Coordinates of C-alpha atoms and ligand atoms in Angstrom, one line a residue:
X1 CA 24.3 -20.0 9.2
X2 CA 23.0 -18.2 12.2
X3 CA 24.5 -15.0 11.4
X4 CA 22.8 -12.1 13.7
X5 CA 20.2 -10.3 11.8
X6 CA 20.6 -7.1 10.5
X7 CA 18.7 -4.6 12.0
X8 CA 17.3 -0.7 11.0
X9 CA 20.2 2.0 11.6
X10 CA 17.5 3.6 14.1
X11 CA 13.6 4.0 15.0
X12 CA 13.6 7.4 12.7
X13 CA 14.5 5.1 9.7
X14 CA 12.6 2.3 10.7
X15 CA 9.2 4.7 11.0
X16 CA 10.7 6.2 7.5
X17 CA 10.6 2.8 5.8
X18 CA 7.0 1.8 7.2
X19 CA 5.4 5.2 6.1
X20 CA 7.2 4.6 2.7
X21 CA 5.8 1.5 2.3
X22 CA 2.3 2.5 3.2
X23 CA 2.1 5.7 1.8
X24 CA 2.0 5.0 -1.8
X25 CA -0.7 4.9 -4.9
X26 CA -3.1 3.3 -2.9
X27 CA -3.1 7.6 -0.6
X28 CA -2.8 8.8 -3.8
X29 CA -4.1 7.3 -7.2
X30 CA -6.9 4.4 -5.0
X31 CA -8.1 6.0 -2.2
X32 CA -9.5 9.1 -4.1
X33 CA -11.0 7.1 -7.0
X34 CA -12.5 4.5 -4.6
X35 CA -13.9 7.2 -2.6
X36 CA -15.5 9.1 -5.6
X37 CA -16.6 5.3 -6.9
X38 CA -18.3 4.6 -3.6
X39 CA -20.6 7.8 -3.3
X40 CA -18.0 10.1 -0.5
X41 CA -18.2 10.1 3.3
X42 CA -19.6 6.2 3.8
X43 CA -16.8 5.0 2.0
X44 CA -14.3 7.2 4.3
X45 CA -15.9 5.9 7.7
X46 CA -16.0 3.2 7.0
X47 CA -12.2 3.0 6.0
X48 CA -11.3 5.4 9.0
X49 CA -13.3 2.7 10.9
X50 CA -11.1 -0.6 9.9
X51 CA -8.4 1.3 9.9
X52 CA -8.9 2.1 13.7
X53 CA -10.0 -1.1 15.2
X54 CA -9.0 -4.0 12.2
X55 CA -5.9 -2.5 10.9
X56 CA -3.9 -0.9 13.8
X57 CA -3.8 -4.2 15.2
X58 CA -3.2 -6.0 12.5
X59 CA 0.1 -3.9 11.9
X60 CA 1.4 -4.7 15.4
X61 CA 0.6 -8.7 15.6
X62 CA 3.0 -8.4 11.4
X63 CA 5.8 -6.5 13.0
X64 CA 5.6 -8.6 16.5
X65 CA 5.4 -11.7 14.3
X66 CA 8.2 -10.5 12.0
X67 CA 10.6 -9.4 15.0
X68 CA 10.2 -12.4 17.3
X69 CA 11.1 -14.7 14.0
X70 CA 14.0 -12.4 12.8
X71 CA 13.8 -14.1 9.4
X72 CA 11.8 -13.7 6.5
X73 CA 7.7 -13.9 7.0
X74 CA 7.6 -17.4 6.1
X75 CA 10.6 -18.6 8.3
X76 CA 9.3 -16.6 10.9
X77 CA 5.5 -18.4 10.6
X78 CA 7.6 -21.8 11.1
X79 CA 9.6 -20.9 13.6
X80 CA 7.2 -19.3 15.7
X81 CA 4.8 -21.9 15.1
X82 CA 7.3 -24.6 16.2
X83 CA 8.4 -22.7 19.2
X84 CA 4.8 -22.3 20.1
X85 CA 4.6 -25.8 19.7
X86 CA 1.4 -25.1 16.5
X87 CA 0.9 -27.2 13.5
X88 CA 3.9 -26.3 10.5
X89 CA 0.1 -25.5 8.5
X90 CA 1.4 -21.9 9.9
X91 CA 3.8 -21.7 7.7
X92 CA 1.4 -21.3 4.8
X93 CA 0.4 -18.0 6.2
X94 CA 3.9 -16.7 5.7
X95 CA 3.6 -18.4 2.1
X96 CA 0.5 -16.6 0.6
X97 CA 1.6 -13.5 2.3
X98 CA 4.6 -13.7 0.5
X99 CA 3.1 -14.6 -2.6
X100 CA 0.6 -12.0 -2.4
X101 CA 2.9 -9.0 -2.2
X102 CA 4.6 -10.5 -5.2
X103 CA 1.0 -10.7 -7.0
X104 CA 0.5 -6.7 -5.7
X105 CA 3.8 -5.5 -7.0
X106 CA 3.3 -7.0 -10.4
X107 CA 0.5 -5.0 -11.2
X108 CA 1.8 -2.0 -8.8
X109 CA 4.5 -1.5 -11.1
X110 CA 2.2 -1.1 -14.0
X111 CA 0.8 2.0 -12.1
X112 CA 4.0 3.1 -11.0
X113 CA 5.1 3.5 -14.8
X114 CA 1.9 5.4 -15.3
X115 CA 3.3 7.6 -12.7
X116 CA 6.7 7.8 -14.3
X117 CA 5.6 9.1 -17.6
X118 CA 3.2 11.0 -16.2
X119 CA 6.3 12.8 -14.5
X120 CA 8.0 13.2 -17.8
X121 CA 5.2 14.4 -19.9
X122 CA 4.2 17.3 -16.7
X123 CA 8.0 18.2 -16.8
X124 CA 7.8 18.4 -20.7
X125 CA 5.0 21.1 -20.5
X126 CA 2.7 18.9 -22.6
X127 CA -0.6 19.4 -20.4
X128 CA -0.2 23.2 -20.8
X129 CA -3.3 24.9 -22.7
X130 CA -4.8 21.4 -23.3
X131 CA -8.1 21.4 -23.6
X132 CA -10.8 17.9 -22.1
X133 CA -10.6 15.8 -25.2
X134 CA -6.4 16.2 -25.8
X135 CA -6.0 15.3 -21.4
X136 CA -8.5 12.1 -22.2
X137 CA -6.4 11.4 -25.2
X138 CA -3.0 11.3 -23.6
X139 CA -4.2 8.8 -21.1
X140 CA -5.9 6.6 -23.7
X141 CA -2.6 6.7 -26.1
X142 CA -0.6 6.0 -23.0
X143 CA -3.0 2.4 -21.7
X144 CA -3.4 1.6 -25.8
X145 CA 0.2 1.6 -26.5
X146 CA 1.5 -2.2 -25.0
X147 CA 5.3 -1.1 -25.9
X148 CA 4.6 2.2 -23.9
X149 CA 3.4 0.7 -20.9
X150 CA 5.7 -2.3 -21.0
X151 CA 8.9 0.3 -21.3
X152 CA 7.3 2.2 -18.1
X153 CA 7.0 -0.7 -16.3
X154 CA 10.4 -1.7 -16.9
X155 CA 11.9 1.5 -15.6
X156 CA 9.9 1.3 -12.7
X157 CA 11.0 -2.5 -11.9
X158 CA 14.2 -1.8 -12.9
X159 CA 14.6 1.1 -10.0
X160 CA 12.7 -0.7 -7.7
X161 CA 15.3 -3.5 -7.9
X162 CA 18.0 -1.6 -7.9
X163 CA 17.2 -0.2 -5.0
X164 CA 16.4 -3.3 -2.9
X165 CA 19.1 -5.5 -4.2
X166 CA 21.4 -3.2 -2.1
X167 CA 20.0 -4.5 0.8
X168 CA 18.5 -3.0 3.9
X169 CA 21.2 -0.1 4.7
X170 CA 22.7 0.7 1.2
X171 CA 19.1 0.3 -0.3
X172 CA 16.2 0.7 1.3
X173 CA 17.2 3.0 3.9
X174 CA 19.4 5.1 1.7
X175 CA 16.7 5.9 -0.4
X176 CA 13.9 6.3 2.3
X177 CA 15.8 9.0 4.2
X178 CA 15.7 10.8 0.8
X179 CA 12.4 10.1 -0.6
X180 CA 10.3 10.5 2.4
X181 CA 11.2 13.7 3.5
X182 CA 10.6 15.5 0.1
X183 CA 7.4 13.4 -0.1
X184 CA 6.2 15.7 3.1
X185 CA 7.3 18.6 1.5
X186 CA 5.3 17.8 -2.0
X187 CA 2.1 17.3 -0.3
X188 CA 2.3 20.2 1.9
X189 CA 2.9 22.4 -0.8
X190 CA 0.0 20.9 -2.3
X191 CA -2.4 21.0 -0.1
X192 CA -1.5 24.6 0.6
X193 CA -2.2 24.8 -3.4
X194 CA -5.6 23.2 -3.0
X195 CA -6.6 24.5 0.0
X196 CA -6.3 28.5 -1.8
X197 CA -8.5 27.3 -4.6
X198 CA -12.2 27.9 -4.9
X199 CA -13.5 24.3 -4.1
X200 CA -11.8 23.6 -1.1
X201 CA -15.1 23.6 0.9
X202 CA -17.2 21.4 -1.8
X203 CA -14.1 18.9 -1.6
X204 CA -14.5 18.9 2.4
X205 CA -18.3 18.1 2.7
X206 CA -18.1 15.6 -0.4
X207 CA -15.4 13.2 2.0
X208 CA -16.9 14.1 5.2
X209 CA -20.7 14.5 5.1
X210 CA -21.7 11.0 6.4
X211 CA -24.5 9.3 4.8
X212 CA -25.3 6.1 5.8
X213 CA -27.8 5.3 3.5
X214 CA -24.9 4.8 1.1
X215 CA -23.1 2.1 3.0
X216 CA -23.5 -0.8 1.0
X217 CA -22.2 -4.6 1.8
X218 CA -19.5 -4.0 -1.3
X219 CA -18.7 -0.4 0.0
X220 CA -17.6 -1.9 3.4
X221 CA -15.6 -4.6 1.7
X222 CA -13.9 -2.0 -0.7
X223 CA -13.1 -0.4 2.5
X224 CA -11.8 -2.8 4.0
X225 CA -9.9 -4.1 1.5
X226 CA -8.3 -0.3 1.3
X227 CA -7.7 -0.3 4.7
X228 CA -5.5 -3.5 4.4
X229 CA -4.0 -2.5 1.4
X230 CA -2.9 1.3 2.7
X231 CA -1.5 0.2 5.8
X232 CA 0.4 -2.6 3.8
X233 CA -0.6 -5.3 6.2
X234 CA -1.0 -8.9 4.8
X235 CA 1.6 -9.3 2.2
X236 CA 4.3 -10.3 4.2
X237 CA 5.7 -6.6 4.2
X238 CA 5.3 -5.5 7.7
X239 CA 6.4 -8.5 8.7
X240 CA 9.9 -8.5 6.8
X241 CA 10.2 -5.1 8.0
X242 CA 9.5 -5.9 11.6
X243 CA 12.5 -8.4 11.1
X244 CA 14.9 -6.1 11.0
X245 CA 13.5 -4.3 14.6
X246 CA 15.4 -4.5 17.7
X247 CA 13.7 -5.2 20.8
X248 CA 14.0 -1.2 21.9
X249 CA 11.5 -0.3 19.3
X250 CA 7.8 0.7 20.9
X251 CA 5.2 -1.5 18.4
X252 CA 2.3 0.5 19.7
X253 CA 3.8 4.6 19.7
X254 CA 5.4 3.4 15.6
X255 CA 1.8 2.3 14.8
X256 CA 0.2 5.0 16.1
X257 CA 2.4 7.5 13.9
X258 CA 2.6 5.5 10.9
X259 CA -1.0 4.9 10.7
X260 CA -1.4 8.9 11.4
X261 CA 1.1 9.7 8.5
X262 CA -0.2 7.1 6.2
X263 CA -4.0 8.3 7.0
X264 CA -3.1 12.3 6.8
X265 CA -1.6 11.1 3.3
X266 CA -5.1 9.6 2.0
X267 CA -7.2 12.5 3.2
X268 CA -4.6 15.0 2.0
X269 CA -4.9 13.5 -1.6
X270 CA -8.5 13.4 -1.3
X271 CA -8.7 17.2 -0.3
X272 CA -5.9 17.9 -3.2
X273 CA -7.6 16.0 -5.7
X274 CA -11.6 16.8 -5.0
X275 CA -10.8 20.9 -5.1
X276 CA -9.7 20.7 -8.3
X277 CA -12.2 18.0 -9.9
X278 CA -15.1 20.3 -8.6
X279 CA -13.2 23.2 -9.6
X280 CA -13.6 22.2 -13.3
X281 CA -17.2 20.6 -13.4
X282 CA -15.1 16.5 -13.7
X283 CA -16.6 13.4 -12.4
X284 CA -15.8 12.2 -9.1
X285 CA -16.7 8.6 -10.5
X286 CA -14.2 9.0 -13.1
X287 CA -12.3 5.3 -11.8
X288 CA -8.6 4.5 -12.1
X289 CA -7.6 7.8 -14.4
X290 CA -9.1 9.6 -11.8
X291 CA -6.1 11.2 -11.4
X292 CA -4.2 11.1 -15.0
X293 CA -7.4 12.9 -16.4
X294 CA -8.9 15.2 -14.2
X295 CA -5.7 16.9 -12.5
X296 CA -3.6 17.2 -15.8
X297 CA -7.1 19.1 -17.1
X298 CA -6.6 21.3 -14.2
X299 CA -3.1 21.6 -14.5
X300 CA -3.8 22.7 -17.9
X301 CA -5.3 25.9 -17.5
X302 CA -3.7 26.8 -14.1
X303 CA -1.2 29.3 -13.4
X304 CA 1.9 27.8 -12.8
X305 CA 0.2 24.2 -13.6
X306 CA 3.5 23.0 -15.4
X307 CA 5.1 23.1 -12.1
X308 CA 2.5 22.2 -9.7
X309 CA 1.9 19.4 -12.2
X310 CA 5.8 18.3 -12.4
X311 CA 5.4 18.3 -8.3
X312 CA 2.6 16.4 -8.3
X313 CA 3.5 13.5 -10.4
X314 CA 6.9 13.6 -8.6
X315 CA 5.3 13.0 -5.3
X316 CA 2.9 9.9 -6.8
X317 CA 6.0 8.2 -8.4
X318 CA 8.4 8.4 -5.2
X319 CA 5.2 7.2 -3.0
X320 CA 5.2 4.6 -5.1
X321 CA 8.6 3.5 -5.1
X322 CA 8.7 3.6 -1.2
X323 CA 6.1 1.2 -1.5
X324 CA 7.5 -0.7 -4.4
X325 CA 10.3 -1.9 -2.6
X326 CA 8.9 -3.2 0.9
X327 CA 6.7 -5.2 -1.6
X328 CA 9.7 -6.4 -3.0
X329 CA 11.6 -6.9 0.0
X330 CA 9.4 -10.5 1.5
X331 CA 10.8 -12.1 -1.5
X332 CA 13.9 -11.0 -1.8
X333 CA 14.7 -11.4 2.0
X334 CA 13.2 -15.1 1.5
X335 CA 15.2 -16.1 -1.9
X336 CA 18.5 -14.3 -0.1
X337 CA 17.9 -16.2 3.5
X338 CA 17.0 -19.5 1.9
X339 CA 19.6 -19.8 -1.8
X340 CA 22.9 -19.5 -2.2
X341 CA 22.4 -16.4 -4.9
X342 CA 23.4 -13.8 -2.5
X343 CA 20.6 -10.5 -1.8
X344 CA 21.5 -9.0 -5.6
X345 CA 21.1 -12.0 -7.5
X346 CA 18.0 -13.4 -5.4
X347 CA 16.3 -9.4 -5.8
X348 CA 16.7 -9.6 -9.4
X349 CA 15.3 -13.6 -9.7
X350 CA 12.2 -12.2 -7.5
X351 CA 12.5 -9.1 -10.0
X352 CA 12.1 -11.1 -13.6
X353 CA 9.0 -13.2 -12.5
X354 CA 7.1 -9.9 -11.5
X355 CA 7.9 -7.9 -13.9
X356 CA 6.6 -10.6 -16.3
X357 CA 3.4 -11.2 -14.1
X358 CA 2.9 -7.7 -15.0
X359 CA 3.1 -7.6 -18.5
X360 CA 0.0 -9.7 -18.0
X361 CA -1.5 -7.0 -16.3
X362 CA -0.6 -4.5 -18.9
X363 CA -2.0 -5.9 -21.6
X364 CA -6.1 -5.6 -19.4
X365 CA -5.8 -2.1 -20.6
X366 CA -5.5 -2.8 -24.6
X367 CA -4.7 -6.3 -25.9
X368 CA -6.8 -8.2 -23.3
X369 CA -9.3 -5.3 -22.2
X370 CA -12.2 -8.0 -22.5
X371 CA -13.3 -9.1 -19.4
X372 CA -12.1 -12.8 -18.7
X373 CA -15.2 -15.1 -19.4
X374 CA -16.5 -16.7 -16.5
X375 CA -14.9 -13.7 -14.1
X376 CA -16.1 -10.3 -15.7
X377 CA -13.2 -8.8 -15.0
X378 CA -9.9 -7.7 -16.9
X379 CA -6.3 -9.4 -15.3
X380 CA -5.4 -5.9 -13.9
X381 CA -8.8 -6.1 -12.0
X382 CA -8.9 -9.7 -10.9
X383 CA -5.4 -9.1 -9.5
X384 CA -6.2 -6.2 -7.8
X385 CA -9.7 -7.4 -6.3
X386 CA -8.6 -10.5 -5.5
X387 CA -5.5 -9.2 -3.5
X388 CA -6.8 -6.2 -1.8
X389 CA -10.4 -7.4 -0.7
X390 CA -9.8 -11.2 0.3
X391 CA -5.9 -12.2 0.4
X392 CA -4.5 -9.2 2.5
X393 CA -7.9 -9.6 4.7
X394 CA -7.2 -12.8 5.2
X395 CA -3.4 -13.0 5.6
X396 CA -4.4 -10.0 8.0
X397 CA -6.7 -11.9 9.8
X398 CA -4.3 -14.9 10.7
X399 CA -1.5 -12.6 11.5
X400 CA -3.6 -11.0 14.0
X401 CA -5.2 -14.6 15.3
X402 CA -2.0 -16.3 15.9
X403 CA -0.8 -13.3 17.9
X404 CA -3.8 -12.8 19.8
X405 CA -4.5 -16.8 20.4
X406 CA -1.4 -18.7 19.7
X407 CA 1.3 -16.5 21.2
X408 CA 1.6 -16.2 25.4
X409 CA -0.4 -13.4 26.5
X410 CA 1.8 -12.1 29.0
X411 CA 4.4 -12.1 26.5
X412 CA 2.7 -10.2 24.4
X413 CA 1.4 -7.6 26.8
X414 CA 4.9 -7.3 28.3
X415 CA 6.5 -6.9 24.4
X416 CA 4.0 -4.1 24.3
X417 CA 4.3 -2.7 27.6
X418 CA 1.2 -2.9 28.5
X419 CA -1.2 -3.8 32.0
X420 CA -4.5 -2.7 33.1
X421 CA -6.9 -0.9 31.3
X422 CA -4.5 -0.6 27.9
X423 CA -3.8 -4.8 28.3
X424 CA -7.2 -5.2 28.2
X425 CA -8.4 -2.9 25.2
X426 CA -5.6 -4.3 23.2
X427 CA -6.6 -8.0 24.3
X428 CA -10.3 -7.0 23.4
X429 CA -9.3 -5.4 19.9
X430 CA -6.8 -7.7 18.7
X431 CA -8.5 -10.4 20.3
X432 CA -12.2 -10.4 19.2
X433 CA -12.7 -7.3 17.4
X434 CA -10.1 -7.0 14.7
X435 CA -10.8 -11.0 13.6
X436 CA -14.4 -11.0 14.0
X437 CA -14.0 -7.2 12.1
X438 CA -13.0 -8.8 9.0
X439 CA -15.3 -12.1 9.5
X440 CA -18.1 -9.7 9.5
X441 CA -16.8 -7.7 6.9
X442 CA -16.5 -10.5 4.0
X443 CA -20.5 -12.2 5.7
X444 CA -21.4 -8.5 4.7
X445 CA -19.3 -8.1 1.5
X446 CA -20.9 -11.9 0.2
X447 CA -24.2 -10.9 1.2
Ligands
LIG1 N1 0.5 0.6 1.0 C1 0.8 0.8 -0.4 C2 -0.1 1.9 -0.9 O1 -1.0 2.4 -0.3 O2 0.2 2.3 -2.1 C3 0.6 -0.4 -1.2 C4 1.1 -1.6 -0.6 C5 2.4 -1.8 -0.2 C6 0.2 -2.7 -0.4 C7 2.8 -2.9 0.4 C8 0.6 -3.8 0.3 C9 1.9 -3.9 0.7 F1 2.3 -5.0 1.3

């Protein structure tokens, strides 16, 4: 039973997988929508801002946690809190973190297929000489057809399992070594695109003129909430990644360049995407079909838009799939640890109950568009809010609490290789700052 864990063929592969996993739709399709929802540059402080001091931390306590258990996250919250001599209550962190990156993918996936026929309908040359009403349309026939979005869905689930139910070296590292480096080269062809287009300037000053009148209680809470969800902390993710790290591995130097890929990703889409929606007189506020409406419009009319379009939707629907799977991965890692099914079998058991959790999902964009009563919101949006701004918070926030008050400092600081000054920023930030961060952040968000 105590067979030695597997572990990542190497650091490179290892920073791959975690930049996969973070870099996905939320760089892409979420951060520029939220942004242009939220009024610009407040929104983007403040995300740059819990991103810096709530989630940087936050990713180091999830992989520390997840490499001193060497199991999956909610093994690992027993273990360590038995070792640590805690009450077994920690174990229910490792259960709603778990849960919640099951709850994420389910809805994930529905995005992802967006992103999959999106692909197809770019490479089939169908945005070409469209004009504003036809680029609306396409999106609106694509959320209003059920058996549409259901058969993207699918395929998306479908590759997404098959790719983790090979396991960690077949699987998931196969396919990050080849997704993530052609994912640098889309978005730096991209940008260099964008950044030879007329708006480039009117894109820049929209992210980055600050105005603080516009921060908001909800804005800070969306931003937080995006800064969670980005970096991919508090669903269990980083912490069945950071099961499979060796002792070697430097937490602080993989954070630091993660978290600088995954935040160069966000701004890059953001200065991609803005360009072009000024370029042709769209609305920032536009919401989720930020992207399915205003770039295809662009694409439309652009020389060489068939191609740049292809490229584009190619880049959002391998982001997403890096992502897909290290939200699959908790569960599978779990059912494949703790049942005799074997990693295939338990992957695609873990793969049928999303998938289905998804249709539910699906259907908030036609059958069951009505808000729920009671709520206000649709499924999709429920899932979403509820996940993003309070579950991965708040997972976040535990993680971060039992490493920072449970776990033996000196340990800690040694595992990190840190003393002096850098022992005592890092105590200070994942300490006091990064928990009383998000306990501030919700007081504000409720207020
Ligand atoms: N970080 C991914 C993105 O930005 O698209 C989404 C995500 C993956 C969220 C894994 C949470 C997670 F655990």
């Amino acid at each position: 039973m105590t067979k030695q864990h597997q572990h990542w063929g190497s650091r490179l592969t290892f920073i791959m997988a975690a930049t996969g996993s973070a870099v996905g739709l939320g760089n892409i399709w979420k951060f520029p929508y939220m942004v242009g929802e939220s009024g610009g540059a407040a929104f983007v402080l403040v995300y740059l801002l819990c991103i810096a001091a709530i989630g940087m931390p936050v990713l180091v306590a999830e992989w520390m946690l997840g490499r001193r258990g060497q199991k999956n996250p909610i093994d690992t919250m027993r273990g360590l809190a038995r070792d640590n001599g805690r009450s077994p209550a920690w174990t229910l962190l490792g259960i709603s973190a778990v849960l919640v990156g099951a709850v994420i993918l389910s809805f994930y996936s529905v995005i992802g297929g967006w992103s999959l026929y999106y692909t197809v309908q770019a490479g089939a040359g169908r945005f070409a000489g469209q004009d504003a009403d036809a680029i609306a349309g396409l999106f609106n026939q694509m959320l209003a057809s059920p058996s549409l979005l259901l058969l993207a869905h699918t395929v998306f689930m479908l590759a997404t399992v098959a790719i983790v139910a090979r396991g960690l070296k077949g699987g998931i590292e196969a396919s990050v070594r080849l997704l993530m480096p052609t994912l640098a080269a889309l978005i730096v062809i991209l940008l260099g695109y964008a950044a030879t287009t007329g708006h480039f300037g009117a894109a820049l000053s929209y992210m980055f003129a600050f105005n603080f009148n516009s921060i908001s209680g909800d804005v800070v809470l969306a931003a937080m909430g995006q800064a969670f969800f980005t970096l991919s902390v508090g669903a269990g993710v980083m912490i069945a990644y950071g099961s499979y790290l060796g002792k070697d591995t430097n937490l602080l130097a993989t954070a630091r360049t993660v978290i600088l890929f995954d935040t160069v990703f966000a701004l890059a889409a953001g200065m991609i995407i803005f360009p072009i929606v000024f370029a042709n007189g769209l609305e920032t506020s536009e919401g989720p079909g930020l992207i399915f409406i205003t770039l295809p419009l662009a694409f439309a009319d652009m020389f060489g838009g068939t191609v740049i379009g292809l490229l584009f939707f190619v880049l959002l629907s391998f982001a997403a799939l890096t992502s897909s799977i290290s939200l699959l991965e908790p569960v599978a890692e779990f059912l494949t640890e703790r049942s005799k099914m074997g990693r295939p079998r338990a992957t695609i058991a873990a793969g049928v109950v999303i998938w289905a959790l998804g249709i539910a999902a699906l259907l908030s964009f036609n059958v069951w568009s009505a808000p729920l009563p009671g709520v206000g919101l649709t499924v999709f949006d429920l899932l979403d809010k509820v996940t993003s701004q309070y579950m991965l918070p708040l997972n976040g926030l535990f993680a971060v609490i039992f490493v920072g008050w449970v776990l033996n400092r000196q340990s800690v600081l040694d595992e990190l290789g840190l003393s002096g000054t850098t022992a005592l920023l890092w105590s200070v930030l994942s300490r006091l700052i990064a928990p009383l961060g998000v306990a501030v952040v919700f007081v504000a968000g409720l207020l």
